[in-house]
Coordinates of C-alpha atoms and ligand atoms in Angstrom, one line a residue:
Chain A
M1 CA -33.7 32.2 -42.5
A2 CA -31.2 32.4 -40.0
Q3 CA -30.3 28.9 -38.5
S4 CA -29.5 28.6 -34.7
P5 CA -26.0 28.5 -33.8
I6 CA -24.1 25.7 -32.7
S7 CA -22.8 26.5 -29.2
V8 CA -19.2 25.5 -28.4
L9 CA -17.9 25.5 -25.1
L10 CA -13.9 26.3 -26.0
V11 CA -11.8 25.1 -22.9
E12 CA -8.1 26.5 -23.5
D13 CA -5.6 28.4 -21.4
D14 CA -3.6 29.4 -24.5
A15 CA -5.2 33.0 -25.3
D16 CA -3.6 33.2 -29.0
Y17 CA -4.7 29.8 -29.4
A18 CA -7.8 30.0 -28.3
E19 CA -8.1 33.3 -30.5
S20 CA -7.2 31.6 -33.5
V21 CA -9.6 28.6 -33.0
A22 CA -12.5 31.0 -32.2
L23 CA -11.7 32.6 -35.5
G24 CA -11.7 29.7 -37.6
L25 CA -14.9 28.4 -36.0
R26 CA -16.8 31.7 -36.6
R27 CA -16.0 32.1 -40.3
P28 CA -19.6 31.1 -41.9
T29 CA -19.9 27.8 -43.6
P30 CA -22.6 28.5 -46.2
G31 CA -25.8 26.2 -45.7
R32 CA -24.3 25.3 -42.6
E33 CA -25.6 26.6 -38.9
P34 CA -23.0 28.7 -37.6
F35 CA -20.8 28.3 -34.3
S36 CA -21.1 30.6 -31.4
I37 CA -17.9 30.1 -28.8
R38 CA -17.9 30.6 -25.3
L39 CA -14.4 30.4 -23.8
A40 CA -13.0 29.0 -20.5
R41 CA -9.5 29.2 -19.2
R42 CA -9.6 26.7 -16.7
L43 CA -11.4 23.7 -16.0
T44 CA -13.2 25.2 -13.0
E45 CA -14.7 27.7 -15.2
A46 CA -15.8 25.1 -17.9
V47 CA -17.6 23.1 -15.3
D48 CA -19.3 26.3 -14.1
A49 CA -20.3 27.2 -17.5
L50 CA -21.9 23.5 -18.4
A51 CA -23.6 23.7 -15.3
A52 CA -25.3 27.4 -16.0
G53 CA -26.7 25.9 -19.5
P54 CA -26.3 23.3 -22.2
F55 CA -23.8 23.4 -25.0
S56 CA -24.0 21.8 -28.1
A57 CA -20.4 20.6 -28.0
I58 CA -17.3 21.0 -25.9
L59 CA -14.0 21.6 -27.3
T60 CA -10.9 21.4 -24.9
D61 CA -7.1 21.1 -24.3
L62 CA -6.0 18.1 -22.3
Q63 CA -3.1 20.3 -20.6
L64 CA -4.8 23.3 -18.7
P65 CA -3.8 25.2 -15.3
D66 CA -5.9 23.2 -13.0
A67 CA -5.8 19.6 -15.1
T68 CA -3.6 17.4 -16.3
G69 CA -4.0 14.0 -18.4
L70 CA -7.4 12.5 -18.4
E71 CA -8.5 14.8 -15.6
A72 CA -10.2 17.3 -17.9
V73 CA -11.8 14.7 -20.1
R74 CA -13.3 13.0 -16.9
A75 CA -14.8 16.1 -15.6
L76 CA -16.6 17.7 -18.4
L77 CA -18.0 14.4 -19.2
D78 CA -18.8 14.1 -15.2
A79 CA -20.5 17.2 -15.8
A80 CA -22.3 16.9 -19.2
P81 CA -22.5 13.2 -20.0
Q82 CA -24.5 13.9 -23.1
T83 CA -22.6 16.7 -24.7
P84 CA -20.1 15.6 -27.5
L85 CA -16.6 16.1 -26.3
V86 CA -13.5 16.8 -28.8
V87 CA -10.1 17.0 -27.2
F88 CA -7.1 18.7 -28.7
T89 CA -3.7 17.3 -28.2
N90 CA -0.2 17.8 -29.2
H91 CA 2.4 15.5 -31.3
G92 CA 3.6 12.6 -29.0
D93 CA 0.1 12.6 -27.1
E94 CA -1.6 10.5 -29.2
T95 CA -2.0 7.6 -26.3
L96 CA -3.5 9.9 -23.9
A97 CA -6.0 11.1 -26.7
L98 CA -7.1 7.6 -27.4
D99 CA -7.5 7.0 -23.9
A100 CA -9.5 10.1 -23.7
V101 CA -11.9 8.5 -26.4
R102 CA -12.1 5.5 -24.9
L103 CA -13.4 7.4 -22.1
G104 CA -16.0 8.8 -24.1
A105 CA -14.7 11.6 -26.0
Q106 CA -16.0 11.5 -29.7
D107 CA -12.8 12.3 -31.2
F108 CA -9.4 14.2 -30.7
L109 CA -7.7 16.7 -33.2
L110 CA -4.0 17.5 -33.5
K111 CA -3.5 21.2 -32.6
T112 CA -1.2 21.7 -35.2
E113 CA -3.4 20.1 -37.8
A114 CA -6.4 21.9 -36.7
G115 CA -7.3 24.0 -39.6
E116 CA -10.5 26.0 -39.6
A117 CA -12.2 23.5 -42.3
L118 CA -11.1 20.0 -40.3
L119 CA -12.1 22.0 -36.8
Q120 CA -15.8 22.7 -38.1
R121 CA -16.0 19.4 -39.7
A122 CA -14.7 17.4 -36.6
L123 CA -17.3 19.4 -34.4
R124 CA -20.5 19.0 -36.7
Y125 CA -19.5 15.1 -37.0
A126 CA -19.2 14.9 -33.2
I127 CA -22.3 16.1 -32.7
A128 CA -23.8 14.0 -35.6
R129 CA -22.3 10.8 -33.9
R130 CA -23.2 11.8 -30.2
E131 CA -27.0 11.8 -31.4
A132 CA -26.6 8.6 -33.6
D133 CA -25.3 6.9 -30.5
A134 CA -28.1 8.2 -28.6
R135 CA -30.7 7.2 -30.8
C136 CA -29.0 3.7 -31.2
A137 CA -29.2 3.4 -27.4
R138 CA -32.8 4.3 -27.3
Y139 CA -33.7 1.7 -30.3
E140 CA -31.5 -0.9 -27.8
S141 CA -33.6 -0.5 -24.9
E142 CA -36.9 -0.4 -27.2
I143 CA -36.0 -3.8 -28.4
D144 CA -35.1 -5.3 -25.1
E145 CA -38.5 -4.0 -24.2
R146 CA -40.3 -5.5 -26.8
R147 CA -39.1 -8.5 -26.5
R148 CA -39.7 -9.1 -22.9
V149 CA -43.2 -8.0 -23.5
D150 CA -42.7 -11.0 -26.6
E151 CA -41.2 -13.8 -24.1
L152 CA -44.1 -12.7 -21.5
K153 CA -46.9 -13.2 -24.4
D154 CA -45.7 -16.5 -25.2
R155 CA -45.6 -17.2 -21.6
W156 CA -48.9 -16.0 -21.4
L157 CA -50.3 -17.9 -24.4
G158 CA -49.0 -21.0 -23.0
T159 CA -50.8 -20.8 -19.9
L160 CA -53.8 -19.8 -21.1
T161 CA -53.9 -22.9 -23.8
H162 CA -52.8 -24.9 -20.8
D163 CA -55.9 -23.4 -18.8
L164 CA -58.3 -24.3 -21.5
R165 CA -57.3 -27.7 -21.9
N166 CA -58.7 -29.2 -18.7
P167 CA -62.3 -27.8 -18.9
L168 CA -62.1 -28.5 -22.2
S169 CA -61.5 -32.0 -21.5
I170 CA -64.3 -32.4 -19.3
I171 CA -67.1 -30.6 -21.6
K172 CA -65.7 -33.3 -23.9
G173 CA -65.8 -36.4 -21.6
A174 CA -69.3 -35.3 -20.6
V175 CA -70.6 -34.8 -24.2
L176 CA -69.1 -38.2 -25.0
E177 CA -70.9 -39.8 -22.1
L178 CA -74.3 -38.6 -23.6
D179 CA -73.4 -39.5 -27.2
E180 CA -72.1 -42.9 -26.4
G181 CA -75.1 -43.7 -24.7
R182 CA -73.7 -44.2 -21.0
A183 CA -76.1 -41.2 -19.5
G184 CA -79.4 -43.1 -21.0
P185 CA -80.9 -43.6 -24.4
L186 CA -81.0 -40.1 -26.7
N187 CA -84.1 -39.1 -29.3
A188 CA -83.0 -38.0 -32.7
D189 CA -82.9 -34.5 -32.0
Q190 CA -81.1 -34.9 -28.7
G191 CA -78.6 -37.2 -30.9
T192 CA -77.9 -34.7 -33.6
L193 CA -77.6 -31.8 -31.0
V194 CA -75.1 -33.8 -29.0
A195 CA -72.8 -35.2 -31.9
L196 CA -72.9 -31.7 -32.9
A197 CA -71.5 -30.5 -29.6
R198 CA -68.8 -33.5 -29.6
R199 CA -67.6 -32.9 -32.8
Q200 CA -67.2 -29.1 -31.9
S201 CA -65.4 -30.0 -28.7
E202 CA -63.1 -32.3 -30.5
R203 CA -62.0 -29.3 -33.3
V204 CA -61.4 -27.0 -30.3
E205 CA -59.2 -29.5 -28.7
R206 CA -57.4 -30.3 -31.6
L207 CA -56.4 -26.5 -31.9
V208 CA -55.6 -26.5 -28.2
V209 CA -53.7 -29.5 -28.4
R210 CA -51.6 -28.3 -31.5
L211 CA -50.9 -25.0 -29.8
L212 CA -49.5 -26.8 -26.6
D213 CA -47.6 -28.8 -28.9
L214 CA -46.4 -25.6 -30.5
T215 CA -45.7 -23.9 -27.7
R216 CA -43.6 -26.8 -26.2
L217 CA -41.5 -27.2 -29.0
E218 CA -40.9 -23.6 -29.6
S219 CA -40.1 -23.0 -25.8
G220 CA -36.6 -25.5 -26.1
R221 CA -38.2 -27.3 -23.5
V222 CA -38.5 -30.6 -25.9
R223 CA -35.6 -32.3 -26.3
A224 CA -35.5 -34.9 -29.4
E225 CA -34.8 -38.1 -28.3
C226 CA -32.7 -38.8 -31.7
R227 CA -31.8 -42.3 -32.3
A228 CA -31.5 -44.5 -35.5
M229 CA -34.4 -45.5 -36.7
D230 CA -36.2 -47.1 -39.9
A231 CA -37.6 -44.1 -41.9
D232 CA -38.8 -46.6 -44.3
G233 CA -41.0 -48.5 -42.1
A234 CA -42.3 -45.6 -40.4
V235 CA -43.4 -43.6 -43.5
R236 CA -45.3 -46.8 -44.6
L237 CA -47.0 -47.4 -41.4
A238 CA -48.5 -43.6 -41.7
A239 CA -49.2 -43.9 -45.0
K240 CA -51.4 -47.0 -44.1
G241 CA -53.1 -44.6 -41.4
F242 CA -54.1 -42.7 -44.5
E243 CA -55.3 -45.6 -46.7
R244 CA -59.4 -44.4 -45.5
A245 CA -58.8 -41.1 -46.2
A246 CA -57.2 -41.6 -49.8
A247 CA -59.5 -43.9 -50.9
E248 CA -62.4 -41.8 -49.8
R249 CA -61.1 -39.1 -51.6
G250 CA -60.5 -41.2 -54.7
L251 CA -56.8 -40.5 -54.3
T252 CA -53.6 -42.4 -54.8
L253 CA -50.9 -42.6 -52.0
G254 CA -47.7 -43.7 -52.9
V255 CA -44.5 -44.3 -51.1
E256 CA -41.0 -44.4 -53.0
V257 CA -37.9 -45.8 -51.3
V258 CA -34.8 -45.0 -53.1
P259 CA -32.6 -48.1 -51.9
G260 CA -30.3 -47.2 -48.9
S261 CA -32.1 -44.2 -47.7
G262 CA -34.1 -45.8 -44.8
Q263 CA -31.7 -44.8 -42.1
I264 CA -32.1 -41.8 -40.3
F265 CA -31.2 -40.2 -37.0
A266 CA -34.3 -39.2 -35.4
D267 CA -36.8 -38.9 -32.6
P268 CA -39.7 -41.5 -33.7
D269 CA -42.3 -39.5 -32.2
L270 CA -41.5 -36.3 -33.7
F271 CA -40.6 -37.9 -37.1
E272 CA -44.0 -39.4 -37.2
E273 CA -46.0 -36.0 -36.4
L274 CA -43.9 -34.8 -39.0
V275 CA -45.0 -37.3 -41.8
V276 CA -48.6 -37.1 -40.7
N277 CA -49.0 -33.2 -40.9
L278 CA -47.4 -33.3 -44.5
V279 CA -49.3 -36.0 -46.1
D280 CA -52.7 -34.8 -44.0
N281 CA -52.1 -31.3 -46.1
A282 CA -50.9 -33.1 -49.4
L283 CA -54.2 -35.3 -49.3
R284 CA -56.4 -32.3 -48.6
F285 CA -55.0 -30.2 -51.5
A286 CA -54.5 -33.2 -54.2
R287 CA -56.3 -33.5 -57.5
R288 CA -55.4 -37.3 -58.0
T289 CA -52.0 -38.3 -56.4
V290 CA -49.7 -38.0 -53.3
T291 CA -46.2 -39.3 -53.1
V292 CA -44.1 -39.7 -50.4
R293 CA -40.4 -40.4 -51.2
L294 CA -37.6 -41.2 -49.3
A295 CA -34.0 -40.5 -50.6
A296 CA -30.1 -39.8 -49.8
A297 CA -29.0 -36.1 -49.9
A298 CA -25.6 -34.9 -49.6
E299 CA -23.4 -35.1 -46.5
G300 CA -25.0 -37.9 -45.1
F301 CA -28.5 -36.2 -44.8
H302 CA -31.9 -38.0 -46.0
E303 CA -34.7 -36.4 -47.6
L304 CA -37.9 -37.0 -47.2
S305 CA -40.3 -35.3 -50.0
V306 CA -44.6 -35.1 -50.2
T307 CA -45.5 -34.0 -53.0
D308 CA -49.3 -33.3 -54.4
D309 CA -50.5 -32.6 -57.8
G310 CA -52.9 -29.8 -56.1
A311 CA -53.5 -25.9 -56.8
G312 CA -50.1 -25.0 -55.5
I313 CA -49.3 -22.5 -52.9
P314 CA -48.6 -18.8 -54.4
S315 CA -44.9 -17.4 -53.8
D316 CA -46.3 -14.3 -52.1
R317 CA -47.7 -17.0 -49.4
L318 CA -44.8 -19.2 -49.0
G319 CA -43.4 -16.8 -46.7
L320 CA -45.4 -17.4 -43.6
L321 CA -46.1 -20.7 -44.6
F322 CA -44.0 -21.9 -41.6
T323 CA -45.2 -19.6 -39.0
R324 CA -48.1 -20.0 -36.8
Y325 CA -49.5 -16.6 -38.9
G326 CA -49.3 -18.4 -42.0
Q327 CA -53.1 -19.0 -41.7
L328 CA -54.0 -15.4 -41.5
E329 CA -53.1 -15.5 -45.2
R330 CA -55.1 -18.4 -46.2
P331 CA -58.3 -17.3 -48.4
R332 CA -61.4 -18.0 -46.5
G333 CA -63.2 -21.2 -47.4
G334 CA -60.8 -23.6 -49.1
G335 CA -62.7 -27.0 -49.5
G336 CA -64.6 -26.1 -46.3
Y337 CA -61.7 -27.5 -44.2
K338 CA -61.0 -25.3 -41.2
G339 CA -57.5 -26.7 -40.3
T340 CA -55.3 -24.8 -36.9
G341 CA -52.8 -23.6 -39.6
L342 CA -50.3 -24.6 -37.0
G343 CA -49.2 -28.1 -38.5
L344 CA -46.3 -26.6 -40.9
A345 CA -45.3 -24.4 -38.0
I346 CA -44.8 -27.5 -35.8
C347 CA -42.9 -29.6 -38.6
K348 CA -40.4 -26.7 -38.8
E349 CA -40.0 -27.1 -35.2
I350 CA -39.1 -30.6 -35.4
A351 CA -37.1 -30.1 -38.4
D352 CA -35.1 -27.4 -36.8
L353 CA -35.0 -29.6 -33.6
H354 CA -33.1 -32.3 -35.4
R355 CA -31.0 -29.4 -37.1
G356 CA -32.9 -30.6 -40.4
L357 CA -34.5 -28.4 -42.9
I358 CA -38.0 -28.0 -44.6
Q359 CA -38.9 -26.4 -47.3
A360 CA -41.9 -25.8 -50.0
Q361 CA -41.5 -25.6 -53.4
S362 CA -44.4 -24.7 -55.2
A363 CA -45.8 -23.1 -58.2
P364 CA -49.8 -22.3 -58.5
G365 CA -51.3 -25.0 -60.8
K366 CA -48.2 -27.1 -60.7
G367 CA -48.9 -29.1 -57.1
T368 CA -46.8 -28.6 -54.2
S369 CA -43.7 -30.2 -52.7
F370 CA -42.5 -30.4 -49.1
V371 CA -39.1 -31.4 -48.5
V372 CA -37.2 -32.0 -45.2
R373 CA -33.8 -33.0 -45.0
L374 CA -32.6 -35.1 -42.0
P375 CA -29.6 -36.6 -40.6
G376 CA -28.7 -39.9 -41.5
A377 CA -28.4 -42.7 -39.1
G378 CA -24.6 -42.5 -39.7
A379 CA -24.5 -39.5 -37.9
K380 CA -23.9 -40.5 -34.2
T381 CA -24.3 -36.9 -33.0
P382 CA -26.4 -34.6 -35.2
P383 CA -24.3 -31.9 -37.5
P384 CA -23.9 -28.5 -36.7
L385 CA -26.5 -26.1 -37.3
A386 CA -26.7 -24.8 -40.7
S387 CA -28.7 -21.5 -39.1
A388 CA -28.3 -20.6 -35.7
R389 CA -31.4 -20.6 -33.6
Chain B
M1 CA -77.1 -50.4 -0.5
S2 CA -78.2 -53.7 -2.6
E3 CA -76.3 -56.9 -2.6
N4 CA -74.6 -55.9 -6.1
E5 CA -73.6 -52.7 -5.0
A6 CA -71.5 -54.3 -1.9
S7 CA -69.6 -56.6 -4.0
K8 CA -68.2 -53.9 -6.2
P9 CA -64.6 -52.6 -5.3
K10 CA -64.5 -49.5 -3.5
V11 CA -62.7 -46.7 -5.1
V12 CA -61.8 -42.9 -3.1
L13 CA -61.8 -40.5 -5.7
V14 CA -60.3 -37.1 -4.8
D15 CA -60.2 -33.7 -6.6
D16 CA -60.8 -30.3 -6.3
E17 CA -62.5 -29.7 -9.5
K18 CA -65.9 -30.7 -9.1
D19 CA -67.0 -31.2 -12.9
F20 CA -64.5 -33.5 -13.2
L21 CA -65.4 -35.5 -10.1
K22 CA -68.8 -35.9 -11.5
L23 CA -67.4 -37.1 -14.7
M24 CA -65.1 -39.5 -13.3
E25 CA -68.1 -41.1 -11.0
N26 CA -70.3 -41.4 -14.3
W27 CA -67.4 -43.4 -15.6
L28 CA -66.5 -45.8 -12.7
R29 CA -70.3 -45.9 -11.5
P30 CA -71.0 -49.4 -13.2
Q31 CA -68.4 -51.0 -12.0
Y32 CA -66.8 -49.6 -8.9
E33 CA -68.4 -48.1 -5.6
V34 CA -67.4 -44.6 -5.9
F35 CA -66.7 -42.2 -2.8
S36 CA -66.0 -38.6 -4.2
F37 CA -64.1 -35.9 -2.1
S38 CA -63.6 -32.4 -3.5
D39 CA -61.6 -31.5 -0.5
P40 CA -58.9 -33.6 0.8
E41 CA -59.1 -32.5 4.3
A42 CA -62.1 -34.8 5.2
V43 CA -60.9 -37.6 3.3
A44 CA -58.3 -39.5 6.0
D45 CA -61.0 -39.4 8.8
R46 CA -63.4 -41.4 6.1
V47 CA -61.0 -43.7 4.6
R48 CA -60.9 -45.5 8.0
A49 CA -64.6 -46.6 7.8
L50 CA -64.6 -47.0 4.3
V51 CA -61.8 -49.2 3.6
P52 CA -61.3 -48.6 -0.2
D53 CA -59.5 -51.0 -2.3
V54 CA -57.8 -48.0 -4.2
A55 CA -57.7 -44.4 -4.0
I56 CA -57.6 -41.8 -7.1
L57 CA -55.6 -38.6 -5.9
D58 CA -55.4 -35.3 -8.1
V59 CA -51.7 -33.8 -7.7
H60 CA -52.5 -30.2 -7.8
M61 CA -55.2 -29.4 -5.1
P62 CA -55.0 -26.1 -3.2
A63 CA -55.7 -27.4 -0.2
E64 CA -53.3 -30.3 0.2
S65 CA -51.2 -31.9 -2.5
G66 CA -52.2 -35.6 -3.7
F67 CA -48.8 -36.6 -2.9
A68 CA -49.5 -35.1 0.7
L69 CA -52.3 -36.8 1.1
C70 CA -50.9 -40.2 -0.4
K71 CA -48.7 -39.9 2.9
R72 CA -51.2 -39.3 5.1
L73 CA -53.6 -42.1 4.0
R74 CA -50.7 -44.6 3.9
A75 CA -49.4 -43.3 7.3
Q76 CA -52.3 -45.1 8.9
P77 CA -52.3 -49.0 10.0
G78 CA -53.7 -51.0 7.4
F79 CA -53.6 -48.5 4.6
E80 CA -49.7 -48.8 4.0
T81 CA -49.8 -50.8 0.8
L82 CA -53.3 -48.9 -0.3
P83 CA -53.2 -48.7 -4.0
V84 CA -53.0 -45.1 -5.3
V85 CA -53.6 -43.7 -9.1
F86 CA -52.2 -39.9 -9.4
L87 CA -54.0 -37.8 -11.6
T88 CA -51.3 -35.1 -12.8
G89 CA -51.7 -31.9 -14.8
S90 CA -48.3 -31.7 -15.9
K91 CA -45.7 -34.1 -18.0
T92 CA -43.0 -32.9 -15.4
D93 CA -44.8 -34.1 -12.5
E94 CA -44.2 -37.6 -13.6
D95 CA -40.5 -37.3 -13.0
F96 CA -41.5 -36.1 -9.6
V97 CA -43.6 -38.9 -9.0
Q98 CA -41.2 -41.4 -10.1
H99 CA -38.9 -40.1 -7.2
L100 CA -41.7 -40.8 -5.0
E101 CA -42.0 -43.8 -2.9
T102 CA -45.5 -44.8 -4.1
G103 CA -45.1 -48.4 -4.0
G104 CA -46.7 -49.8 -6.8
S105 CA -48.9 -46.9 -7.7
R106 CA -49.9 -45.1 -10.9
Y107 CA -49.8 -42.0 -12.8
L108 CA -52.3 -40.4 -15.3
T109 CA -51.4 -37.4 -17.1
K110 CA -54.5 -34.8 -17.4
P111 CA -56.5 -34.8 -19.9
I112 CA -57.6 -38.2 -18.7
S113 CA -60.0 -40.6 -20.9
R114 CA -62.2 -43.1 -19.6
Q115 CA -60.7 -45.9 -21.1
A116 CA -57.2 -44.6 -19.3
L117 CA -59.0 -44.4 -15.9
L118 CA -60.5 -47.4 -16.6
D119 CA -57.2 -49.4 -17.6
A120 CA -55.4 -48.3 -14.6
L121 CA -57.9 -49.6 -12.2
V122 CA -57.9 -53.0 -13.7
E123 CA -53.8 -52.7 -13.6
Q124 CA -53.8 -51.9 -9.8
I125 CA -56.6 -53.8 -8.6
G126 CA -57.5 -56.3 -11.2
P127 CA -60.8 -56.5 -13.2
S128 CA -64.1 -55.6 -11.2
R129 CA -67.0 -58.3 -11.9
P130 CA -69.5 -56.8 -14.2
A131 CA -72.4 -55.4 -12.3
Ligands
LIG1 N1 -49.8 -29.6 -50.0 C1 -50.5 -27.9 -50.0 N2 -51.1 -27.4 -51.0 C2 -51.7 -26.5 -51.0 N3 -51.5 -25.6 -49.7 C3 -51.0 -26.3 -48.7 C4 -50.5 -27.6 -48.7 N4 -50.0 -27.9 -47.3 C5 -50.1 -26.6 -46.8 N5 -50.8 -25.5 -47.5 C6 -51.7 -24.3 -47.0 O1 -50.9 -24.0 -45.7 C7 -51.7 -24.0 -44.4 C8 -51.0 -23.7 -43.2 O2 -51.0 -25.3 -43.5 P1 -50.8 -26.2 -42.0 O3 -50.7 -27.5 -41.9 O4 -50.0 -25.1 -41.1 O5 -52.4 -25.7 -41.3 P2 -53.7 -26.4 -41.8 O6 -53.5 -27.7 -42.5 O7 -54.2 -25.4 -42.2 O8 -54.2 -26.6 -40.0 P3 -54.0 -28.2 -39.5 O9 -52.4 -28.5 -39.8 O10 -54.2 -28.2 -38.2 O11 -55.1 -29.2 -39.9 C9 -53.0 -24.6 -45.0 O12 -54.3 -23.9 -44.5 C10 -52.7 -24.2 -46.5 O13 -53.5 -23.1 -46.8
LIG2 MG1 -52.1 -29.3 -41.6

């Protein structure tokens, strides 16, 4: 089957040289598209030819009867910005040739070296490169566009959540008035219904509050108010808050502090949120024990770990664990608990805000350990980011 | 108006969200005499006759902001030091309020709980006698 030829506009005033170039290009290469050549002896003629129809490529001399220096390059790129352009140069003209490439020419060839094989290859490469450039530009603008839409979506989600919060708090407030008997006594059925409405509105409220929390953290508008603080005390206080929940489930909740590892450089509220999220998760999955441990780590960092002896997390689920999408992968049911799936995403944001690190170590059947690394109190300013955000 | 009603402190409540207004009325009614407005326009005129002990103003209202309304109220003779509790929708308002000349007033960030509102009133005008 005949392949459609590569149409080349050859701009060259030296008739003999033009003839030899044309000959070289016309010689067929097996398996490759043949070249067809249209010769222009002057720049004006070339510009007219480009106006009449498209070419696959342009091959031009720099010195023409009606052009010198970079004039030809400028005019040809102007007339056909999308068409790959290759320029001929003579020895000693290399600076000019480089300038031509800087202007947008694909390549340059020394006249004395431009044999048939080199010529054919240079043109085919120029065309392929031009196509690749165009594809790149298309992808880039596509990425920009998607990024923009992504940002809009994030903002929309933020506003939406915000708008949900106020009506929701009014609903909850009204139901609370009923449930706590301030609007008069309820009969048994009414009491059941109202309690149910209260539970469910509290559940939606938790989702909304956590979503707001996460979007706020992600937006970068939240600054961690870091100061030297006593992690030991904060962890013990948080653990105390879980004492009842642990006892109700027959679990042991232990705190271990390796001496000298209690002083960290962190935002106390955010640190507490981090600990509470991890312990809350661990207690939900543990079989017998949950251990919260504080220890020193390398380079002045401190390590908080929350370990349980539960079912563990399959390795294929670890990837999305710290994103808001982690829950998409969650098998339905899991002890009947329906969380928001945002807890670990919030933890990750908090760790990032402290220029820290959070990791899950787990194997099915072997329990799970969440490890957080935070800067120690010795660090007056947070150390540089391990990974740019 | 009963004897009892007359002895309760008077609260002027302004929020364009009517349902929230009703909910707050429910919270306050056992201890306060409550006058609710969903339209800030009418408030300034009525306030002179009511002589409230405290005003609770939503910051974000379409007709007039709570800050502007507060200014108008305090511009009236006798109301220069009226305690005002602002209800703000966003954390960023807090900074704004702090820079405002609100002399002794207070702000609460939505969502607002019953207890938070009651506490704020006690803080502004002291405990009310139980009804
Ligand atoms: N210690 C753990 N052991 C096993 N699986 C866990 C553990 N911690 C988290 N997971 C899994 O990761 C998921 C995401 O946890 P995350 O804390 O983000 O959300 P959640 O706990 O489901 O909801 P919420 O935090 O709002 O209560 C959990 O639903 C659970 O499937
Ligand atoms: Mg959780």
